[in-house]
Amino acid sequence: MKYDFDTIVPRRGTNSYKWDTPKEKNVLPMWVADMDFRTAPAIVEALQRRVAHGIFGYTKVPETYYDAVVRWFESRHRWQIDPRWIIYTSGVVPALSAIIKALTAPGDKVIVQTPAYNCFYSSIRNDGCELSANNLIYRDGRYMR
C-alpha cells in the first residue's frame, strides 16, 4: 500500500503537545515520538465507525489484533509465535514498567543503551531500580554499538 508521507499538515493551534508546548516558534520539536503525517484512511474509518456507535465503555482486545501480530512476526521475521505469548499494553512505557516489576527487585540494576528516551530512565527509577548506562560510542558524527 502506497501512502502519502509528504503532505505537510499544520499542527500548531490544535492542542498538539509537540507543537503547542514550546513557546518559541523557531524550535523544531524533535523530543517526542509524534508523527506529522495524516493517519491512514483505514484507521480513520475504523475510528469513525466506533464514534458513530456512541458508547465508549471498556473494551477488550479483539482476536484480530493477536492474529495481526502473529502474521507480522511471521512475514517480517519468519518467526511463528503463539498468540498466548502476546500481552497487550497501552504503550512502550507501561510495558517497560511491567517488565521491570516482573523481572527485577528493588535495588537491581537495569542496563539501558544511552542516549535513550527519557521515560526509560524514569521508569527504571520509579520502579525502585538503579540505572546502569551502557553508553553508545559517538564517533564520526554518529552513534556506534
Coordinates of C-alpha atoms in Angstrom, one line a residue:
M1 CA 0.0 0.0 0.0
K2 CA 1.4 3.4 -1.0
Y3 CA 0.9 6.2 1.5
D4 CA 1.5 9.9 1.3
F5 CA 4.1 10.9 3.9
D6 CA 5.0 14.2 2.2
T7 CA 1.9 16.4 2.7
I8 CA 2.5 18.9 5.4
V9 CA -0.3 19.0 8.0
P10 CA -0.3 22.2 10.1
R11 CA -0.4 21.1 13.8
R12 CA 0.1 24.4 15.7
G13 CA -3.1 25.7 17.3
T14 CA -4.6 22.1 17.6
N15 CA -3.5 21.5 21.3
S16 CA -0.7 19.4 19.9
Y17 CA 1.6 18.6 22.8
K18 CA 4.5 18.5 20.4
W19 CA 3.9 21.8 18.5
D20 CA 2.0 23.9 21.0
T21 CA 4.1 23.3 24.1
P22 CA 7.3 25.1 23.1
K23 CA 6.8 28.9 23.5
E24 CA 9.4 29.7 20.8
K25 CA 8.2 29.4 17.3
N26 CA 11.6 28.6 15.7
V27 CA 12.1 25.4 17.8
L28 CA 11.8 22.0 16.0
P29 CA 10.1 19.7 18.5
M30 CA 12.1 16.5 17.9
W31 CA 11.8 15.4 21.6
V32 CA 8.6 13.4 21.3
A33 CA 7.5 10.5 19.2
D34 CA 4.6 12.2 17.5
M35 CA 4.1 11.8 13.8
D36 CA 3.3 14.7 11.5
F37 CA 1.5 12.9 8.7
R38 CA -2.2 12.1 8.4
T39 CA -3.5 8.9 9.9
A40 CA -4.1 6.1 7.4
P41 CA -7.7 6.2 6.0
A42 CA -8.5 2.7 7.2
I43 CA -7.7 3.8 10.8
V44 CA -9.7 7.0 10.5
E45 CA -12.7 5.0 9.1
A46 CA -12.5 2.5 12.0
L47 CA -12.5 5.3 14.5
Q48 CA -15.4 7.0 12.8
R49 CA -17.4 3.7 13.0
R50 CA -16.6 3.5 16.7
V51 CA -17.6 7.1 17.3
A52 CA -20.8 6.6 15.4
H53 CA -21.7 3.8 17.8
G54 CA -21.9 6.4 20.6
I55 CA -20.9 4.3 23.6
F56 CA -17.3 4.2 24.9
G57 CA -17.2 1.6 27.7
Y58 CA -14.3 -0.7 28.5
T59 CA -13.4 -2.8 25.5
K60 CA -11.4 -6.0 25.1
V61 CA -8.7 -6.5 22.6
P62 CA -10.2 -8.4 19.6
E63 CA -8.7 -11.6 18.4
T64 CA -7.9 -9.9 15.1
Y65 CA -5.3 -7.9 16.9
Y66 CA -3.5 -11.0 18.0
D67 CA -3.8 -12.5 14.6
A68 CA -2.3 -9.4 13.0
V69 CA 0.7 -9.5 15.4
V70 CA 1.3 -13.2 14.7
R71 CA 1.1 -12.6 10.9
W72 CA 3.5 -9.6 11.2
F73 CA 6.1 -11.6 13.1
E74 CA 5.8 -14.4 10.5
S75 CA 6.1 -12.2 7.5
R76 CA 8.7 -9.8 8.9
H77 CA 10.9 -12.2 10.8
R78 CA 9.8 -15.7 9.7
W79 CA 9.1 -16.4 13.4
Q80 CA 6.0 -18.3 14.3
I81 CA 4.8 -17.0 17.6
D82 CA 2.0 -18.3 19.8
P83 CA -0.8 -15.7 20.3
R84 CA -0.8 -16.6 24.0
W85 CA 2.7 -15.1 24.2
I86 CA 1.3 -11.6 23.4
I87 CA 0.3 -9.3 26.2
Y88 CA -1.4 -6.1 25.1
T89 CA -0.3 -2.9 26.7
S90 CA -1.2 0.7 26.0
G91 CA 2.3 1.8 25.2
V92 CA 6.0 1.2 25.4
V93 CA 6.5 2.9 28.8
P94 CA 3.8 1.0 30.6
A95 CA 5.2 -2.2 29.1
L96 CA 8.7 -1.4 30.2
S97 CA 7.4 -0.7 33.7
A98 CA 5.5 -4.0 33.8
I99 CA 8.6 -5.9 32.6
I100 CA 10.8 -4.2 35.3
K101 CA 8.3 -5.1 38.0
A102 CA 8.1 -8.7 36.8
L103 CA 11.8 -9.4 36.4
T104 CA 13.6 -7.3 39.0
A105 CA 13.6 -6.5 42.7
P106 CA 14.0 -3.0 44.2
G107 CA 17.7 -2.1 44.1
D108 CA 18.5 -4.2 41.0
K109 CA 20.4 -2.6 38.2
V110 CA 18.8 -2.3 34.7
I111 CA 21.0 -1.7 31.7
V112 CA 20.0 0.9 29.1
Q113 CA 21.8 1.8 26.0
T114 CA 22.2 5.6 26.2
P115 CA 21.3 8.0 24.9
A116 CA 17.7 6.8 25.1
Y117 CA 14.1 8.1 25.6
N118 CA 14.0 9.9 28.9
C119 CA 10.9 8.0 30.2
F120 CA 13.1 4.8 30.1
Y121 CA 15.2 6.3 32.8
S122 CA 12.3 7.5 35.0
S123 CA 10.5 4.1 34.6
I124 CA 13.6 2.3 36.0
R125 CA 14.0 4.7 38.9
N126 CA 10.2 4.8 39.7
D127 CA 10.2 1.1 40.0
G128 CA 13.0 1.2 42.6
C129 CA 15.8 0.0 40.4
E130 CA 19.1 1.6 39.5
L131 CA 20.0 2.7 36.0
S132 CA 23.2 1.2 34.6
A133 CA 24.1 3.1 31.5
N134 CA 25.7 1.3 28.6
N135 CA 26.8 4.3 26.6
L136 CA 26.8 4.2 22.8
I137 CA 30.0 5.5 21.3
Y138 CA 29.8 8.7 19.4
R139 CA 32.2 8.6 16.5
D140 CA 32.4 10.5 13.2
G141 CA 29.0 12.1 13.8
R142 CA 27.1 9.0 14.6
Y143 CA 26.4 6.6 17.5
M144 CA 28.0 3.2 17.3
R145 CA 27.3 0.0 19.1

